[in-house]
Amino acid sequence: METISTADLIRCLAGFAQRVADARDELSALDAATGDADHGANLARGTIALAAMLADAGGQRPGEVLRQAGLVMVDTIGGSSGALYGTVFLRMAAAVGPQARAIAPEMLAQALQAAAQGITDRGRARPGDKTMLDAMQPAATAYAGALSQGDSLPAALRAAADAAAQGAAATAAMRARRGKSSYVGDRSIGTVDPGAASVALLFAAMAQIGAPAP
Amino acid sequence: METISTADLIRCLAGFAQRVADARDELSALDAATGDADHGANLARGTIALAAMLADAGGQRPGEVLRQAGLVMVDTIGGSSGALYGTVFLRMAAAVGPQARAIAPEMLAQALQAAAQGITDRGRARPGDKTMLDAMQPAATAYAGALSQGDSLPAALRAAADAAAQGAAATAAMRARRGKSSYVGDRSIGTVDPGAASVALLFAAMAQIGAPAP
Amino acid sequence: MKKFINDPRDVVTDYLTGLEAAHPGVVRFDRDSRILLRAQPARGKVALVAGGGSGCEPLHTGFVGRGMLDAVCPGAIFTSPVPRQIIAATRAADAGAGVVHIVKNFTGEVMNFGIAQEIMAFDGIRAETVLVNDDVTVPDDDDSAGRRGLGATVLVEKIAGAAAERGDDLARVVAIARQVVARARTFSVGLTSCTTPERGRPTYVMAADEMDLGIGISGSPGRDRVPLAPARDVARMLADPVLDDLRPAPGAQLLVMLSGLGGTPESELYLLYGDVASHLRDRGFDPVRALVGNLVTSLDQQGAALTILALDDELTALWDAPVHTQALRWGM
Amino acid sequence: MKKFINDPRDVVTDYLTGLEAAHPGVVRFDRDSRILLRAQPARGKVALVAGGGSGCEPLHTGFVGRGMLDAVCPGAIFTSPVPRQIIAATRAADAGAGVVHIVKNFTGEVMNFGIAQEIMAFDGIRAETVLVNDDVTVPDDDDSAGRRGLGATVLVEKIAGAAAERGDDLARVVAIARQVVARARTFSVGLTSCTTPERGRPTYVMAADEMDLGIGISGSPGRDRVPLAPARDVARMLADPVLDDLRPAPGAQLLVMLSGLGGTPESELYLLYGDVASHLRDRGFDPVRALVGNLVTSLDQQGAALTILALDDELTALWDAPVHTQALRWGM
Ligand SMILES: Nc1ncnc2c1ncn2[C@@H]1O[C@H](COP(=O)(O)OP(=O)(O)O)[C@@H](O)[C@H]1O
Ligand SMILES: Nc1ncnc2c1ncn2[C@@H]1O[C@H](COP(=O)(O)OP(=O)(O)O)[C@@H](O)[C@H]1O
Ligand SMILES: [Mg+2]
Ligand SMILES: [Mg+2]
Ligand SMILES: [Mg+2]
Ligand SMILES: [Mg+2]
């Protein structure tokens, strides 16, 4: 596997939807610790709609699939994560562009960096603020680093997934400075940020497309 | 002891106040089972005021003490028990009359019967309706019966107290047909009526005045 | 117990102090007599007096003001007022055109108003009693204390209040009030027990999947404990006993009051109201007026009470007439 | 979970259905776009649009009607609306004199309104944003998402609504709204956690003798967990941070809003208000207007939020101007 086709992308997004469905209560429980206990429900609303949209997406180019994914997220989720996940996918769509028939590894590196930048633009989050960005940025960086080391696409995706998971885990020690958790001050320290946890699920799903089918 | 003096009466009422204070939570708990959980608080409000009133009552005749007790109950308790306990004492006061310097045993028999009748008049309660009357009427009857058998005043008061206690206990098996407990239908069966329980305390306090001082 | 209170013995007085502080233009709190009066006493009209155990707010204290009550005598929590308060409220309200006592059919309330009237009779003060007994939970026979006065009390106070305000005489105000009683019924459901300040813990325990049908006010348990049900079914369980007892004419115009019991958020009440209204329409009635909110409560209890009044043109006009109290306000 | 609901996924729609059924003369529910509009759209005036996560009722849905809002886009429970709804509400409200978006400073709300405005800009539709951020819990620095928009939102909606209703132009309505934001502050205390329909159990656990200082809406925990205190002390804990941040002039006339969080009975709120008012007087201020009730809530949470607005003559007049919505009504 050397590029990501529309079919790969659809499998990846469907996998993400499945992981969100499975982790729904867990994500809301993380949000309950410092926020408003709805991140799982919010994201699931989006990924259920996303899964429905994917059913008709087979004939489209990857950029268009990403664009529609972004619009679906924006239109169905609401809250912070609706705007932020929407931005993530829309920025990736813009980086990939409408023409590409498949996503080349370097193109994905740019798309991931654009996605991380999108989170910063929309939410004014900086690394260490205990947000989605703390999973997204390490993943984008790890992916680009792996590629530049000459790793294969599947290996780079695994590196990204590992970095996202580690980044999410690291948010437990952080004090929130963005989003609803930031209101509780020091009480935000001690649990993983739900948005970072869900971003880790997204990268886990991406890594899966490079793995041999089960 | 052959009659009840003002001093006896004051001791009796003070003893009642003490017993109510001790049983306050228990009486409210009985009320909680089928009513509104306030009988202990209600009655205690009355008997605290009663105890205060007794401090100045030493120079009065028994009928006046009973009348003032009735007014205090009416003025401070509210709810069903305020009206009913007020009626009990006011009817007893009327039976004793303003002139008597002490309450003779037969006079007390009339007073108790008048008190029971007062409950019926005010509350349209019949025996077996699971109310105060189910302690009051047996007590009045037992007292009169003991006297007519030739028992002493202390013995007759003990008989009344026993009958009141038994009458109260017997209300557990009754279905309420008066007062708030009557709204819950068959669910009123199973617990002692709080008003009957407090009437038993009154007769226990009366029996105490005939007993040798501790 | 998690409540905004100071000393449990002071809750009624402290509440009335706050009510007066928030609405000095509407009510005046006479602390010595513990009665609540209109800030500007009315003149020359029939006076309306009510009172009952506290803990059911806004009943009655939230309904003092132009177009509704003249004076209220609030008792201790869930305990009807004492005669002394009733007498003070009656004297303060009396504006020379007669006084109506609106009495909910609870033993304590009936007896204390009765004693007060006996005492006032010595002074030649007379008050007409309107007994409210709209609760369909209890069969209307002699095997209980009789039907409780519940939500219809609010409707009596509003409608008779409007009649008094427009200048109707005593007989007419009483007749209208009794007509409201005759045309209104209530049925209630409780989801939780309330917690009184005095006891500091729930009065009784209920499983998480249970609810109580046929509760009243003052936090007594209900007549039947049944499984918790979706709002759609609760709407039917509330409406059917009311309709079956009231038997409004087919197509009748109804005033529908859905009151929370204090601890139920208004959003849930509106949701439930939607299901009630659609069930009423399905049964062929026309809910033309709605009043939804926490109106007749039992402290922090969760639950709802449905009151239905079969309207006629006069009752509708009196309902729509201006009112300005803490809890009900329109037209001024 | 003991709630009057059907399917947890339908709570918002079912609530709005009931709201429309109860107040058909006041609001209209557009089910397809999930927006709430005035029953009679206003003409030729500046339009006010607001929206946020549901579960905070009556905010904002209870404030649609004459003298207040024109359209509201309610999100899922505690989740800000999506751009599509915001756009639909804006289009429906636009009466040709400009649109004001009243946005509470929550990340989700700010971002979704922002996206909606970016999209509408393509069509040449512009809306002015008034950002409400009155919560003094959070320091006003960059170490958090910034001060939340809480109770001041109601005051902005009422006062700017009155300005729009009397015919003020867009710039003036926006200026008045921003003045309200500048002169209002809020601080809140939570006694319990709320229970969302989705999760069906309390969001967090709190001991029986604890309370949370510095909560917001949407049922997040507070900044400090402290021992439960009597109402008199709670009044001070609420009022002092507000006054110390707002710093009204000595003797200033204040509008005091004490909102319950949904599960607190009004009688407790009035009791607490009494203690707040007397503390404000002790500190030399004059509480001339009061609004007490469940106004900005978090489902069934118990607790209270104090909002204080330093009035001037114009704001007072606009506050007193007639309003007719589900939750606020006077003068008509
Ligand atoms: N300003 C922000 N920048 C980046 N991420 C943010 C920001 N605000 C919130 N988030 C992310 O959103 C997540 C919360 O999403 P969600 O619970 O669905 O929305 P809401 O906070 O509106 O309830 C947080 O865990 C955090 O990762
Ligand atoms: N109609 C009645 N006749 C006789 N006793 C009654 C009647 N109604 C109530 N009671 C008595 O009053 C008691 C309840 O008193 P209390 O709880 O103080 O008043 P309330 O019922 O008003 O809350 C009952 O237990 C019962 O004994
Ligand atoms: Mg959240
Ligand atoms: Mg009782
Ligand atoms: Mg009682
Ligand atoms: Mg949310």
PDB file of N, CA, C and O and ligand atoms in Angstrom, chain A residues 31 35-40 42-43 77-82 84 119-120 122-125 130-133 178-181 193-196, chain D residues 78-80 107-109 111 145, ligand 1:
ATOM      1  N   ASP A  31     -15.459  13.218  29.785  1.00  0.00           N
ATOM      2  CA  ASP A  31     -15.975  14.591  29.766  1.00  0.00           C
ATOM      3  C   ASP A  31     -16.692  14.925  31.080  1.00  0.00           C
ATOM      4  O   ASP A  31     -16.700  16.083  31.514  1.00  0.00           O
ATOM      5  N   GLY A  35     -15.889  18.302  32.339  1.00  0.00           N
ATOM      6  CA  GLY A  35     -16.695  19.059  31.389  1.00  0.00           C
ATOM      7  C   GLY A  35     -18.164  18.752  31.555  1.00  0.00           C
ATOM      8  O   GLY A  35     -18.647  18.666  32.674  1.00  0.00           O
ATOM      9  N   ASP A  36     -18.867  18.534  30.463  1.00  0.00           N
ATOM     10  CA  ASP A  36     -20.314  18.385  30.551  1.00  0.00           C
ATOM     11  C   ASP A  36     -20.804  17.022  30.072  1.00  0.00           C
ATOM     12  O   ASP A  36     -21.983  16.867  29.743  1.00  0.00           O
ATOM     13  N   ALA A  37     -19.930  16.064  30.059  1.00  0.00           N
ATOM     14  CA  ALA A  37     -20.336  14.657  29.934  1.00  0.00           C
ATOM     15  C   ALA A  37     -20.987  14.317  28.608  1.00  0.00           C
ATOM     16  O   ALA A  37     -21.738  13.358  28.516  1.00  0.00           O
ATOM     17  N   ASP A  38     -20.690  15.098  27.576  1.00  0.00           N
ATOM     18  CA  ASP A  38     -21.400  14.838  26.321  1.00  0.00           C
ATOM     19  C   ASP A  38     -20.491  14.516  25.139  1.00  0.00           C
ATOM     20  O   ASP A  38     -20.999  14.335  24.022  1.00  0.00           O
ATOM     21  N   HIS A  39     -19.187  14.423  25.337  1.00  0.00           N
ATOM     22  CA  HIS A  39     -18.335  14.278  24.153  1.00  0.00           C
ATOM     23  C   HIS A  39     -18.637  12.993  23.378  1.00  0.00           C
ATOM     24  O   HIS A  39     -18.677  13.003  22.144  1.00  0.00           O
ATOM     25  N   GLY A  40     -18.883  11.901  24.094  1.00  0.00           N
ATOM     26  CA  GLY A  40     -19.211  10.644  23.418  1.00  0.00           C
ATOM     27  C   GLY A  40     -20.497  10.757  22.618  1.00  0.00           C
ATOM     28  O   GLY A  40     -20.564  10.356  21.444  1.00  0.00           O
ATOM     29  N   ASN A  42     -21.929  13.492  21.555  1.00  0.00           N
ATOM     30  CA  ASN A  42     -21.753  14.451  20.462  1.00  0.00           C
ATOM     31  C   ASN A  42     -21.081  13.799  19.259  1.00  0.00           C
ATOM     32  O   ASN A  42     -21.574  13.862  18.132  1.00  0.00           O
ATOM     33  N   LEU A  43     -19.946  13.183  19.526  1.00  0.00           N
ATOM     34  CA  LEU A  43     -19.154  12.632  18.436  1.00  0.00           C
ATOM     35  C   LEU A  43     -19.915  11.485  17.757  1.00  0.00           C
ATOM     36  O   LEU A  43     -19.898  11.358  16.528  1.00  0.00           O
ATOM     37  N   ILE A  77     -22.961  17.618  14.801  1.00  0.00           N
ATOM     38  CA  ILE A  77     -22.419  17.488  16.154  1.00  0.00           C
ATOM     39  C   ILE A  77     -22.752  18.682  17.044  1.00  0.00           C
ATOM     40  O   ILE A  77     -23.298  18.539  18.127  1.00  0.00           O
ATOM     41  N   GLY A  78     -22.431  19.870  16.589  1.00  0.00           N
ATOM     42  CA  GLY A  78     -22.566  21.024  17.456  1.00  0.00           C
ATOM     43  C   GLY A  78     -21.488  21.021  18.522  1.00  0.00           C
ATOM     44  O   GLY A  78     -20.576  20.190  18.509  1.00  0.00           O
ATOM     45  N   GLY A  79     -21.583  21.967  19.462  1.00  0.00           N
ATOM     46  CA  GLY A  79     -20.597  22.028  20.538  1.00  0.00           C
ATOM     47  C   GLY A  79     -19.211  22.342  19.998  1.00  0.00           C
ATOM     48  O   GLY A  79     -19.031  22.680  18.827  1.00  0.00           O
ATOM     49  N   SER A  80     -18.207  22.204  20.857  1.00  0.00           N
ATOM     50  CA  SER A  80     -16.831  22.465  20.415  1.00  0.00           C
ATOM     51  C   SER A  80     -16.401  21.434  19.403  1.00  0.00           C
ATOM     52  O   SER A  80     -15.775  21.751  18.389  1.00  0.00           O
ATOM     53  N   SER A  81     -16.710  20.191  19.670  1.00  0.00           N
ATOM     54  CA  SER A  81     -16.125  19.146  18.843  1.00  0.00           C
ATOM     55  C   SER A  81     -16.706  19.155  17.438  1.00  0.00           C
ATOM     56  O   SER A  81     -16.029  18.745  16.493  1.00  0.00           O
ATOM     57  N   GLY A  82     -17.952  19.609  17.281  1.00  0.00           N
ATOM     58  CA  GLY A  82     -18.527  19.701  15.941  1.00  0.00           C
ATOM     59  C   GLY A  82     -17.726  20.668  15.086  1.00  0.00           C
ATOM     60  O   GLY A  82     -17.327  20.349  13.952  1.00  0.00           O
ATOM     61  N   LEU A  84     -14.699  21.709  15.661  1.00  0.00           N
ATOM     62  CA  LEU A  84     -13.284  21.338  15.555  1.00  0.00           C
ATOM     63  C   LEU A  84     -13.089  20.121  14.648  1.00  0.00           C
ATOM     64  O   LEU A  84     -12.209  20.127  13.780  1.00  0.00           O
ATOM     65  N   ILE A 119      -7.179  23.354  14.083  1.00  0.00           N
ATOM     66  CA  ILE A 119      -7.622  23.360  15.485  1.00  0.00           C
ATOM     67  C   ILE A 119      -7.116  24.613  16.191  1.00  0.00           C
ATOM     68  O   ILE A 119      -7.846  25.285  16.924  1.00  0.00           O
ATOM     69  N   THR A 120      -5.852  24.935  15.920  1.00  0.00           N
ATOM     70  CA  THR A 120      -5.279  26.140  16.529  1.00  0.00           C
ATOM     71  C   THR A 120      -6.014  27.394  16.054  1.00  0.00           C
ATOM     72  O   THR A 120      -6.324  28.290  16.840  1.00  0.00           O
ATOM     73  N   ARG A 122      -9.116  27.708  14.823  1.00  0.00           N
ATOM     74  CA  ARG A 122     -10.495  27.801  15.308  1.00  0.00           C
ATOM     75  C   ARG A 122     -10.558  28.031  16.821  1.00  0.00           C
ATOM     76  O   ARG A 122     -11.326  28.836  17.297  1.00  0.00           O
ATOM     77  N   GLY A 123      -9.749  27.264  17.531  1.00  0.00           N
ATOM     78  CA  GLY A 123      -9.940  27.246  18.984  1.00  0.00           C
ATOM     79  C   GLY A 123      -8.857  27.951  19.766  1.00  0.00           C
ATOM     80  O   GLY A 123      -8.875  27.945  20.988  1.00  0.00           O
ATOM     81  N   ARG A 124      -7.915  28.545  19.084  1.00  0.00           N
ATOM     82  CA  ARG A 124      -6.798  29.232  19.748  1.00  0.00           C
ATOM     83  C   ARG A 124      -6.112  28.332  20.778  1.00  0.00           C
ATOM     84  O   ARG A 124      -5.654  28.808  21.816  1.00  0.00           O
ATOM     85  N   ALA A 125      -6.067  27.042  20.486  1.00  0.00           N
ATOM     86  CA  ALA A 125      -5.402  26.121  21.416  1.00  0.00           C
ATOM     87  C   ALA A 125      -3.917  26.077  21.120  1.00  0.00           C
ATOM     88  O   ALA A 125      -3.494  26.174  19.961  1.00  0.00           O
ATOM     89  N   LYS A 130      -4.312  20.947  26.945  1.00  0.00           N
ATOM     90  CA  LYS A 130      -5.204  19.816  27.255  1.00  0.00           C
ATOM     91  C   LYS A 130      -6.418  19.821  26.337  1.00  0.00           C
ATOM     92  O   LYS A 130      -7.573  19.947  26.779  1.00  0.00           O
ATOM     93  N   THR A 131      -6.140  19.691  25.050  1.00  0.00           N
ATOM     94  CA  THR A 131      -7.227  19.644  24.063  1.00  0.00           C
ATOM     95  C   THR A 131      -6.906  18.581  23.017  1.00  0.00           C
ATOM     96  O   THR A 131      -5.860  17.931  23.074  1.00  0.00           O
ATOM     97  N   MET A 132      -7.801  18.476  22.066  1.00  0.00           N
ATOM     98  CA  MET A 132      -7.600  17.635  20.889  1.00  0.00           C
ATOM     99  C   MET A 132      -6.222  17.829  20.269  1.00  0.00           C
ATOM    100  O   MET A 132      -5.621  16.888  19.740  1.00  0.00           O
ATOM    101  N   LEU A 133      -5.772  19.070  20.321  1.00  0.00           N
ATOM    102  CA  LEU A 133      -4.495  19.385  19.690  1.00  0.00           C
ATOM    103  C   LEU A 133      -3.353  18.549  20.268  1.00  0.00           C
ATOM    104  O   LEU A 133      -2.396  18.226  19.550  1.00  0.00           O
ATOM    105  N   ARG A 178      -8.224  25.482  27.617  1.00  0.00           N
ATOM    106  CA  ARG A 178      -9.209  25.754  26.570  1.00  0.00           C
ATOM    107  C   ARG A 178     -10.400  24.836  26.808  1.00  0.00           C
ATOM    108  O   ARG A 178     -10.265  23.779  27.439  1.00  0.00           O
ATOM    109  N   GLY A 179     -11.546  25.214  26.265  1.00  0.00           N
ATOM    110  CA  GLY A 179     -12.726  24.375  26.372  1.00  0.00           C
ATOM    111  C   GLY A 179     -13.317  24.405  27.780  1.00  0.00           C
ATOM    112  O   GLY A 179     -12.819  25.103  28.673  1.00  0.00           O
ATOM    113  N   LYS A 180     -14.376  23.637  27.980  1.00  0.00           N
ATOM    114  CA  LYS A 180     -15.103  23.697  29.246  1.00  0.00           C
ATOM    115  C   LYS A 180     -14.264  23.276  30.444  1.00  0.00           C
ATOM    116  O   LYS A 180     -14.466  23.751  31.549  1.00  0.00           O
ATOM    117  N   SER A 181     -13.311  22.353  30.212  1.00  0.00           N
ATOM    118  CA  SER A 181     -12.490  21.903  31.340  1.00  0.00           C
ATOM    119  C   SER A 181     -11.681  23.048  31.936  1.00  0.00           C
ATOM    120  O   SER A 181     -11.257  22.970  33.091  1.00  0.00           O
ATOM    121  N   ASP A 193      -8.074  14.217  28.499  1.00  0.00           N
ATOM    122  CA  ASP A 193      -9.010  15.073  27.772  1.00  0.00           C
ATOM    123  C   ASP A 193      -9.830  14.237  26.786  1.00  0.00           C
ATOM    124  O   ASP A 193      -9.262  13.473  25.998  1.00  0.00           O
ATOM    125  N   PRO A 194     -11.148  14.367  26.831  1.00  0.00           N
ATOM    126  CA  PRO A 194     -11.976  13.520  25.961  1.00  0.00           C
ATOM    127  C   PRO A 194     -11.714  13.752  24.479  1.00  0.00           C
ATOM    128  O   PRO A 194     -11.694  12.789  23.688  1.00  0.00           O
ATOM    129  N   GLY A 195     -11.501  15.002  24.089  1.00  0.00           N
ATOM    130  CA  GLY A 195     -11.240  15.288  22.674  1.00  0.00           C
ATOM    131  C   GLY A 195      -9.922  14.664  22.221  1.00  0.00           C
ATOM    132  O   GLY A 195      -9.814  14.122  21.108  1.00  0.00           O
ATOM    133  N   ALA A 196      -8.925  14.724  23.065  1.00  0.00           N
ATOM    134  CA  ALA A 196      -7.651  14.088  22.730  1.00  0.00           C
ATOM    135  C   ALA A 196      -7.837  12.573  22.614  1.00  0.00           C
ATOM    136  O   ALA A 196      -7.281  11.933  21.713  1.00  0.00           O
TER     137      ALA A 196
ATOM    138  N   PHE D  78     -26.854  20.542  26.285  1.00  0.00           N
ATOM    139  CA  PHE D  78     -25.527  21.079  26.641  1.00  0.00           C
ATOM    140  C   PHE D  78     -24.567  21.142  25.468  1.00  0.00           C
ATOM    141  O   PHE D  78     -23.345  21.136  25.641  1.00  0.00           O
ATOM    142  N   THR D  79     -25.094  21.188  24.262  1.00  0.00           N
ATOM    143  CA  THR D  79     -24.265  21.229  23.063  1.00  0.00           C
ATOM    144  C   THR D  79     -24.741  22.382  22.193  1.00  0.00           C
ATOM    145  O   THR D  79     -25.920  22.436  21.836  1.00  0.00           O
ATOM    146  N   SER D  80     -23.845  23.271  21.858  1.00  0.00           N
ATOM    147  CA  SER D  80     -24.291  24.435  21.098  1.00  0.00           C
ATOM    148  C   SER D  80     -24.864  24.005  19.761  1.00  0.00           C
ATOM    149  O   SER D  80     -24.575  22.925  19.263  1.00  0.00           O
ATOM    150  N   THR D 107     -16.799  27.987  24.093  1.00  0.00           N
ATOM    151  CA  THR D 107     -16.038  27.667  22.884  1.00  0.00           C
ATOM    152  C   THR D 107     -16.936  27.170  21.756  1.00  0.00           C
ATOM    153  O   THR D 107     -16.864  27.649  20.623  1.00  0.00           O
ATOM    154  N   GLY D 108     -17.797  26.204  22.089  1.00  0.00           N
ATOM    155  CA  GLY D 108     -18.641  25.621  21.052  1.00  0.00           C
ATOM    156  C   GLY D 108     -19.584  26.641  20.446  1.00  0.00           C
ATOM    157  O   GLY D 108     -19.773  26.698  19.225  1.00  0.00           O
ATOM    158  N   GLU D 109     -20.180  27.455  21.297  1.00  0.00           N
ATOM    159  CA  GLU D 109     -21.141  28.434  20.804  1.00  0.00           C
ATOM    160  C   GLU D 109     -20.440  29.480  19.930  1.00  0.00           C
ATOM    161  O   GLU D 109     -20.926  29.828  18.838  1.00  0.00           O
ATOM    162  N   MET D 111     -17.661  29.162  18.265  1.00  0.00           N
ATOM    163  CA  MET D 111     -17.182  28.585  17.007  1.00  0.00           C
ATOM    164  C   MET D 111     -18.324  28.308  16.039  1.00  0.00           C
ATOM    165  O   MET D 111     -18.209  28.577  14.843  1.00  0.00           O
ATOM    166  N   ALA D 145     -10.779  29.308  28.682  1.00  0.00           N
ATOM    167  CA  ALA D 145     -11.613  29.658  27.532  1.00  0.00           C
ATOM    168  C   ALA D 145     -12.255  31.029  27.726  1.00  0.00           C
ATOM    169  O   ALA D 145     -13.041  31.466  26.892  1.00  0.00           O
TER     170      ALA D 145
HETATM  171  N1  LIG E   1     -10.489  25.816  22.122  1.00  0.00           N
HETATM  172  C1  LIG E   1     -10.294  24.511  21.873  1.00  0.00           C
HETATM  173  N2  LIG E   1      -9.275  24.090  21.108  1.00  0.00           N
HETATM  174  C2  LIG E   1      -9.090  22.791  20.875  1.00  0.00           C
HETATM  175  N3  LIG E   1      -9.868  21.828  21.340  1.00  0.00           N
HETATM  176  C3  LIG E   1     -10.890  22.190  22.105  1.00  0.00           C
HETATM  177  C4  LIG E   1     -11.163  23.523  22.412  1.00  0.00           C
HETATM  178  N4  LIG E   1     -12.273  23.566  23.195  1.00  0.00           N
HETATM  179  C5  LIG E   1     -12.666  22.297  23.342  1.00  0.00           C
HETATM  180  N5  LIG E   1     -11.843  21.477  22.707  1.00  0.00           N
HETATM  181  C6  LIG E   1     -11.928  20.025  22.625  1.00  0.00           C
HETATM  182  O1  LIG E   1     -13.289  19.656  22.615  1.00  0.00           O
HETATM  183  C7  LIG E   1     -13.494  18.627  23.555  1.00  0.00           C
HETATM  184  C8  LIG E   1     -14.887  18.695  24.108  1.00  0.00           C
HETATM  185  O2  LIG E   1     -15.790  18.371  23.100  1.00  0.00           O
HETATM  186  P1  LIG E   1     -17.333  18.234  23.413  1.00  0.00           P
HETATM  187  O3  LIG E   1     -17.509  17.739  24.796  1.00  0.00           O
HETATM  188  O4  LIG E   1     -17.949  17.432  22.336  1.00  0.00           O
HETATM  189  O5  LIG E   1     -17.869  19.711  23.285  1.00  0.00           O
HETATM  190  P2  LIG E   1     -18.301  20.751  24.436  1.00  0.00           P
HETATM  191  O6  LIG E   1     -17.052  21.154  25.140  1.00  0.00           O
HETATM  192  O7  LIG E   1     -18.920  21.859  23.669  1.00  0.00           O
HETATM  193  O8  LIG E   1     -19.241  20.028  25.328  1.00  0.00           O
HETATM  194  C9  LIG E   1     -12.447  18.844  24.611  1.00  0.00           C
HETATM  195  O9  LIG E   1     -12.131  17.646  25.260  1.00  0.00           O
HETATM  196  C10 LIG E   1     -11.283  19.400  23.823  1.00  0.00           C
HETATM  197  O10 LIG E   1     -10.455  18.356  23.344  1.00  0.00           O
END
